[in-house]
mmCIF file of C-alpha atoms in Angstrom:
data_model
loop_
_atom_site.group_PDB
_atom_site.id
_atom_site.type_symbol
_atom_site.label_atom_id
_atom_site.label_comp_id
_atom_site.label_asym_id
_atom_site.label_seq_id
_atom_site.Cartn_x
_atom_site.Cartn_y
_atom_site.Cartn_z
ATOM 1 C CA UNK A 1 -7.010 8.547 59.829
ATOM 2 C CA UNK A 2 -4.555 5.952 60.439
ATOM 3 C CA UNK A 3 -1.704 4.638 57.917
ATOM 4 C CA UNK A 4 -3.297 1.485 57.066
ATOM 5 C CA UNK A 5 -6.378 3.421 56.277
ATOM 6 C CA UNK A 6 -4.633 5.529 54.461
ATOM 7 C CA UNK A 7 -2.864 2.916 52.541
ATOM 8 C CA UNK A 8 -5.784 1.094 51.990
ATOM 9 C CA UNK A 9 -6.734 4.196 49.958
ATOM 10 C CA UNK A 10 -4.248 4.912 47.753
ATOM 11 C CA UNK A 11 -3.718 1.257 46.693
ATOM 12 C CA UNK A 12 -7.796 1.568 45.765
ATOM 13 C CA UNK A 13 -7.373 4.578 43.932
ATOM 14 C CA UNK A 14 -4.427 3.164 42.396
ATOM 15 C CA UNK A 15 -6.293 -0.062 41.215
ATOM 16 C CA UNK A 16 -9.237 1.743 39.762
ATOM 17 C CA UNK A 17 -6.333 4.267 37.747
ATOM 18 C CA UNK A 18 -4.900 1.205 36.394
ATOM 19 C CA UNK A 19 -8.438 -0.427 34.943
ATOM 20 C CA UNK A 20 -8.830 2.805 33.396
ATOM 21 C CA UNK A 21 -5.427 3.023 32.158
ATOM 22 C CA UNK A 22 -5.944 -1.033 31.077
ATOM 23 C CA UNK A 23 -9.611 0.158 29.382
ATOM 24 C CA UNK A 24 -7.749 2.831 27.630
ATOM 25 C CA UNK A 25 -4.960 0.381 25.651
ATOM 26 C CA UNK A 26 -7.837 -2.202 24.848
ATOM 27 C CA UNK A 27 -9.647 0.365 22.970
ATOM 28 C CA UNK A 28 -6.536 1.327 21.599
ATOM 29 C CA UNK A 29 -6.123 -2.219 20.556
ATOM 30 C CA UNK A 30 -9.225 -2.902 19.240
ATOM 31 C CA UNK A 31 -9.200 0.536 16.637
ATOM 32 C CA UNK A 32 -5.689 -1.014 15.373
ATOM 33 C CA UNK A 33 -7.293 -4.068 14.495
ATOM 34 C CA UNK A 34 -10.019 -2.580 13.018
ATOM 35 C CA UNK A 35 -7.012 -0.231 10.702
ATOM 36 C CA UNK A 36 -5.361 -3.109 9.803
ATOM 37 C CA UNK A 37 -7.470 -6.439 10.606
ATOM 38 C CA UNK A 38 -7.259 -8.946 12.728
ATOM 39 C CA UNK A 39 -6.138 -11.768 10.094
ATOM 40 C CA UNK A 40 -9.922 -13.219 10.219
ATOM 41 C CA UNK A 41 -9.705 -12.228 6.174
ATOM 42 C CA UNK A 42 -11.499 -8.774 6.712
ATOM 43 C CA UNK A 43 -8.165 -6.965 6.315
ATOM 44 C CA UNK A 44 -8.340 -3.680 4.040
ATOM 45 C CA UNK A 45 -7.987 -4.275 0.601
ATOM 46 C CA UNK A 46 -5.694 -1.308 0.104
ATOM 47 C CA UNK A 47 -3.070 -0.709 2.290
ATOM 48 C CA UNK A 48 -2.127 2.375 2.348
ATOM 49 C CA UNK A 49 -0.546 4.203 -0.592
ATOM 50 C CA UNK A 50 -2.416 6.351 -3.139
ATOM 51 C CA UNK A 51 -5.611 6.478 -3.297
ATOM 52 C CA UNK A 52 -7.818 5.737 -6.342
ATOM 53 C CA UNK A 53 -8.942 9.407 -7.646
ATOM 54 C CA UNK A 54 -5.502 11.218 -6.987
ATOM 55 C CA UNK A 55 -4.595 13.297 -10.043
ATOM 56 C CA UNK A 56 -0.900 13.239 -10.938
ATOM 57 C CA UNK A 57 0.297 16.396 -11.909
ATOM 58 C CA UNK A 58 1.887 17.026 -15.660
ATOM 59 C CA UNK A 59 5.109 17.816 -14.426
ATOM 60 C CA UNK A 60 7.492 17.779 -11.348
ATOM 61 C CA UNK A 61 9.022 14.949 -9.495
ATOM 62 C CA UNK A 62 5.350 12.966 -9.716
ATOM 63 C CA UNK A 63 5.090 14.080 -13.466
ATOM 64 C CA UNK A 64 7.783 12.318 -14.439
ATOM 65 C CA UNK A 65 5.884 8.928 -13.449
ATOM 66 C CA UNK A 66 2.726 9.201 -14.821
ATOM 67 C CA UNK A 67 2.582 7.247 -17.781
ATOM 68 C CA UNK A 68 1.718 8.617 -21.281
ATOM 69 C CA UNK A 69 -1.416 8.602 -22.117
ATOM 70 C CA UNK A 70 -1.966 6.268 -19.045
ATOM 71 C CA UNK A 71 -0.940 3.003 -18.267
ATOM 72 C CA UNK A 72 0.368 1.735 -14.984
ATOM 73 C CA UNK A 73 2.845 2.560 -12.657
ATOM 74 C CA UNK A 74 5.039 -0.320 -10.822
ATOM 75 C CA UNK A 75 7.187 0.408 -7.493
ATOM 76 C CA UNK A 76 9.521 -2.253 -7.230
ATOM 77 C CA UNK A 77 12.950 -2.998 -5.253
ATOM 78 C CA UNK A 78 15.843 -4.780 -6.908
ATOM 79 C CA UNK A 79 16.939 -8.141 -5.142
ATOM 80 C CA UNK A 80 12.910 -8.653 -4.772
ATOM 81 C CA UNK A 81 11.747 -11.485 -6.178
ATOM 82 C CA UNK A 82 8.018 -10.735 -6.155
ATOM 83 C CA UNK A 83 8.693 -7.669 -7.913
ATOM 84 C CA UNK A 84 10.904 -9.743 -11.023
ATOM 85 C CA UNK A 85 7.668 -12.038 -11.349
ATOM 86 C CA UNK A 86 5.465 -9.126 -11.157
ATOM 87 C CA UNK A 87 7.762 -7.024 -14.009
ATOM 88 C CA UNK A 88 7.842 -10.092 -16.530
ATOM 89 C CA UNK A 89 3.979 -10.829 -15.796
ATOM 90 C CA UNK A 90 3.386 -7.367 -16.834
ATOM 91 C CA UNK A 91 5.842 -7.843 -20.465
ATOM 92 C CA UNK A 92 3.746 -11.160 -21.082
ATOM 93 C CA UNK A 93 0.485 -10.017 -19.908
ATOM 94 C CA UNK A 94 -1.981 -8.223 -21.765
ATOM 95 C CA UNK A 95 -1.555 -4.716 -22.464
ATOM 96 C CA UNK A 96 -2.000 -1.800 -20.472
ATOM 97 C CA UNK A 97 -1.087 1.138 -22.239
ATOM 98 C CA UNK A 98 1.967 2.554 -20.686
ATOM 99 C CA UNK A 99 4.862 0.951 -18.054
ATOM 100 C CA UNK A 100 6.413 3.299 -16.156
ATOM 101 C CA UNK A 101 8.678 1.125 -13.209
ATOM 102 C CA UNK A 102 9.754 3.432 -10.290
ATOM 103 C CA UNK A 103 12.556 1.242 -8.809
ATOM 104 C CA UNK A 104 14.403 1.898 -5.388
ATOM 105 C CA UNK A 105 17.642 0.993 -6.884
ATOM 106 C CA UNK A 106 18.854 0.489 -10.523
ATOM 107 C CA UNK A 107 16.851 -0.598 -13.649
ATOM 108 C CA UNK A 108 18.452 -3.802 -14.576
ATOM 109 C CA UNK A 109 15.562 -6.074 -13.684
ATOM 110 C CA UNK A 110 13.626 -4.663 -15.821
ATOM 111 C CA UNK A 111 12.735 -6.775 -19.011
ATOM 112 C CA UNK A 112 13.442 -4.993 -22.798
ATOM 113 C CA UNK A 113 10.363 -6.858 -23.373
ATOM 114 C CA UNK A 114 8.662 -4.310 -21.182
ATOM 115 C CA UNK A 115 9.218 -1.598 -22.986
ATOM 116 C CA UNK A 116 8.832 0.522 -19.681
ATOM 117 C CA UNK A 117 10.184 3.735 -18.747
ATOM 118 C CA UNK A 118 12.063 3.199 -15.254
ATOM 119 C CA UNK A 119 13.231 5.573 -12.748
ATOM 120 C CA UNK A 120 16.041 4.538 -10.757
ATOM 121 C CA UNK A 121 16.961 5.349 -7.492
ATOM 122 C CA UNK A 122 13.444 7.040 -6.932
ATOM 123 C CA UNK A 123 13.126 5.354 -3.032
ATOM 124 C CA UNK A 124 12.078 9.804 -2.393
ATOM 125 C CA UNK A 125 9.051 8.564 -4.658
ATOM 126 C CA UNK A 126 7.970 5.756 -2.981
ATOM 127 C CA UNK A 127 8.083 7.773 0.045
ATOM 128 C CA UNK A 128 5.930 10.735 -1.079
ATOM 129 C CA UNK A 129 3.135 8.461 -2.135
ATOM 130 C CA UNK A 130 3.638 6.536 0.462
ATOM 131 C CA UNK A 131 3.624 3.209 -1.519
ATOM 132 C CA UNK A 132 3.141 0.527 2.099
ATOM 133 C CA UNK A 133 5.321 -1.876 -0.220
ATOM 134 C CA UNK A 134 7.145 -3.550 -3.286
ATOM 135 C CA UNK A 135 5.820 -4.492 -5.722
ATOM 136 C CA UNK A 136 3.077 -2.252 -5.695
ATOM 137 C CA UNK A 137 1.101 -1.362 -8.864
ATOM 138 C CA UNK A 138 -0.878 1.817 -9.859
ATOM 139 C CA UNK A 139 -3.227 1.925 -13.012
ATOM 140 C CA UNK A 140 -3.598 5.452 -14.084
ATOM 141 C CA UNK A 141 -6.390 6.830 -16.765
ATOM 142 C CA UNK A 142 -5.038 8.956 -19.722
ATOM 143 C CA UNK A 143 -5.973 12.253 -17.587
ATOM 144 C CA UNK A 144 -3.302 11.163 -15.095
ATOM 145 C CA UNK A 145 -5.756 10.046 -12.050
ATOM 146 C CA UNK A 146 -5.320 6.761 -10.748
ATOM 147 C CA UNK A 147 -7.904 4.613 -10.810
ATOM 148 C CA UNK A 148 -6.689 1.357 -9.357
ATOM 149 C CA UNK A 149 -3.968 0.295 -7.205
ATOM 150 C CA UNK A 150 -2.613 -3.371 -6.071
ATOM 151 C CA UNK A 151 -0.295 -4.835 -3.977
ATOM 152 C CA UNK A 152 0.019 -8.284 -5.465
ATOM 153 C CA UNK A 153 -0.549 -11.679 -2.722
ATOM 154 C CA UNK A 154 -0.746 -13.924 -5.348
ATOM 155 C CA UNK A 155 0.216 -14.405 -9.345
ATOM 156 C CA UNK A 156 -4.127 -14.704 -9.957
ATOM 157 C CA UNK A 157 -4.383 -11.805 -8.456
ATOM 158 C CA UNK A 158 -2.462 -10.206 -10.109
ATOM 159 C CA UNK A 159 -3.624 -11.830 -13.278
ATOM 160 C CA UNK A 160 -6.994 -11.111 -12.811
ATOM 161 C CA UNK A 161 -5.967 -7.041 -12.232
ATOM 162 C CA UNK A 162 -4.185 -6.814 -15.327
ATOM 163 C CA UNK A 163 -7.160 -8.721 -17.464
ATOM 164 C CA UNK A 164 -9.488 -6.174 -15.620
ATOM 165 C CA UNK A 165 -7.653 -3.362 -16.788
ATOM 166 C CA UNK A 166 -7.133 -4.374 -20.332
ATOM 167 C CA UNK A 167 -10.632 -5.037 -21.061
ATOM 168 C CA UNK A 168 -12.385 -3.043 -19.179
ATOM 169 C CA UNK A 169 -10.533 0.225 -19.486
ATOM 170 C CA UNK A 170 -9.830 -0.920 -23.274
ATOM 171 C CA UNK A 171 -5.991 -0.653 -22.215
ATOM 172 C CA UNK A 172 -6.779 1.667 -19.600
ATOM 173 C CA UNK A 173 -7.313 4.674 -22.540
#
């Protein structure tokens, strides 16, 4: 066999291991899209975080979120001012039974109006429920399980959620 045979060879071989390899990422590509969407509006509704059905334990670091009796959870981030609207929606909004606000940093966003318990410096929280980001909103039952989650585009959204949840779940019992 001479070298140009030879060469002729490998550089085939080479080409077809590279269409394979090129298959390979595109199918790679395509399941990502699918996870997250392709911006064509068919996006997951929920990204990430908790799921709706987790129970939250009585006590420990994730008892010490769950609201009494339930209520909802919010994950915010100070200097974030999605998560200031979302807070004083949630003190002029209808009720919801309990506020608990899990914050990343200190408390002092969060309106006396509220009347929320908040948890500073709990970033280990967000973390271990993996919340994908701030603000982010939980609505827990009075067994502790959460039933609802949100991660707030825009203020009818949001508006819509919290009517849902205080009418329908009779301030989420």
């Amino acid at each position: 066999m001479s070298f140009t045979t030879a060469a002729l060879i490998v550089s085939w071989l080479a080409i077809v291991l590279l269409a394979f390899g090129y298959a390979g990422l595109l199918a790679q590509v395509g399941e990502l899209r699918r996870a997250v969407g392709d911006g064509s509006g068919q996006a997951s509704q929920r990204p990430g975080g908790p799921v709706a059905g987790l129970a939250l334990p009585a006590s420990g670091a994730l008892g010490r979120i769950r609201p009494a009796g339930g209520g909802v959870i919010a994950f915010v981030s100070p200097g974030c001012p999605a998560c200031s609207d979302v807070l004083a929606d949630l003190a002029s909004g209808p009720s919801v039974g309990s506020v608990t606000v899990v914050s990343t940093g200190d408390c002092a966003e969060v309106p006396d109006a509220l009347g929320a318990t908040c948890l500073a410096d709990s970033g280990d929280l967000l973390r271990k429920l993996q919340v994908p980001a701030t603000p982010y909103l939980l609505a827990v039952d009075a067994a502790g399980t959460i039933i609802d989650s949100l991660l707030p585009i825009d203020p009818h959204e949001l508006e819509h959620w919290l009517d849902h949840h205080a009418v329908q779940k009779g301030a989420l019992p």
